[in-house]
């Protein structure tokens, strides 16, 4: 019948219109490529410790460092590193407090967050991977949209990071890193030309591997690579709030003028 | 964060007393907006850092003496979104700045216009 | 036959009205949850500026100076709130703020801005990212992170004295509703300098009102500081998707290696 024909046409038109609205008002999920799931809260294993100092891992990698073998430093940088560790007889110990930028309220830097007692969280969004460290609530953004490092990008505490997936690995390239941080908690220094390539790979559900290549000719005679393993935190673990130098943030700081205290 | 700091160092030693930090935060009322100035000089330092981007400029006065000025702009974030970056200016660039100087005579001004180096010109009618 | 035709139209219209296809989908959520669609609140946002930033005023770092030099007005305050009734100590403190006797702890003490302050201060930028189990708010100032847990968990016992509090949330139709407790009392609640105590309990509602704007509503319940709860509203503007939030670290301009900053001890 003519009416029925008109009615079904209207019905079809209405749902076509609905489909158009769907496209306009909602974000369609992108055709999902197979991206590795690295999401979770990760931390170094507490492992064993001797006299309160965490022991090296099974591969001999220090808790506070990245490699069993010492990287080869340029002469001036070697002096700096030795000063950062002067009178520390135990190679597992963190670098000296008085030379440690973290003890002067400085940010930790993009790799030192991986040599901490505190965990970090990885979250993957469409175009950005976030690495959120518990240490001082830091955020590293890894841009996944194919951009390069912009010319003239300001030097940043965490640097500027771009990344891509290669199979089951997230590969991250980081540059423009502020030089006033330590590479690790042992006290290895770096310059402002430090360039990092980091590879994140989930070995199994509970284990994340991070491999980092440090390329900094001003500081190291050749690029060197470290590899560490992290465990998924138990379900229900909540990232804690942490703020560096919280105890020194008092209203008098700028009201009455501040001073620098040598601790 | 409760951080047990420096158990080896018990007494605090004052290393340095600073009364005016490098970035001096002045209230808006301290700037002379009735008598804005335009200065031309040479960049000696360009700091694309928080909280305000700073341009240190050597300005020659009529007698040929160098006056050291600091031009302060908005945050690096704001400038970055308008095309500025860490390379927009460098030491040695000739630069002209327009803004309101501090009323108390300190050679610091908050600027509305900067022309020089690779800095994008941001003024009324200018494109980014 | 005409009735049948009209009936068909009515059914069609009814189906359209309830169709979930009209609701925005969260693109980061792999599968919709049992209740249906999730409102899409994701993006980079900024609390609304009455006078927008343009090339003309972008360079200028101090708003009142810029306004004078450029002949612009400040524009009206955009935070709308209902009547605020403070406890006597809070009233006194607020008056001292208005008289300039107390400076903003964010500047004076390098202290973080409160969660509400960060969402009403139009100098700020933030990212809102939605995941199945949590919503992340990532702020430009001092790279602060707020986590809003969506899995139905409660607030842990004894959670207290933090800057950002502990947040749990749920979707109610188009709105993300967030419940937060666990604050310290050291900073201002908002740009106006309203005080708060450590008993502060905030309920926030985030709702997208059009493709480029989100309404942010916050209800302050703090019997130690306020005689009754009060609610404020702010509009958040969507920023272009190319907006990159740069690093910004509180007070990193006063760092010095080998020392730490401290308020002068010789008072």
Short mmCIF file of C-alpha atoms in Angstrom, two decimals, chain A residues 37 39 41-43 45 201-209 229-235:
data_model
loop_
_atom_site.label_atom_id
_atom_site.label_comp_id
_atom_site.label_asym_id
_atom_site.label_seq_id
_atom_site.Cartn_x
_atom_site.Cartn_y
_atom_site.Cartn_z
CA UNK A 37 48.44 -3.13 27.07
CA UNK A 39 48.52 0.00 31.73
CA UNK A 41 50.78 0.72 38.53
CA UNK A 42 54.34 -0.60 38.45
CA UNK A 43 57.18 -0.64 40.96
CA UNK A 45 60.38 -5.24 43.67
CA UNK A 201 57.53 -4.26 27.17
CA UNK A 202 55.21 -6.36 29.26
CA UNK A 203 56.88 -9.72 29.82
CA UNK A 204 53.78 -11.18 31.42
CA UNK A 205 50.71 -9.85 33.17
CA UNK A 206 52.60 -8.82 36.29
CA UNK A 207 55.99 -7.87 34.86
CA UNK A 208 57.15 -4.84 32.90
CA UNK A 209 60.58 -4.50 31.37
CA UNK A 229 62.11 -5.09 35.71
CA UNK A 230 59.03 -3.81 37.47
CA UNK A 231 56.14 -5.60 39.12
CA UNK A 232 52.46 -4.80 38.86
CA UNK A 233 51.20 -3.45 42.15
CA UNK A 234 48.53 -5.57 43.87
CA UNK A 235 44.94 -4.69 42.98
#
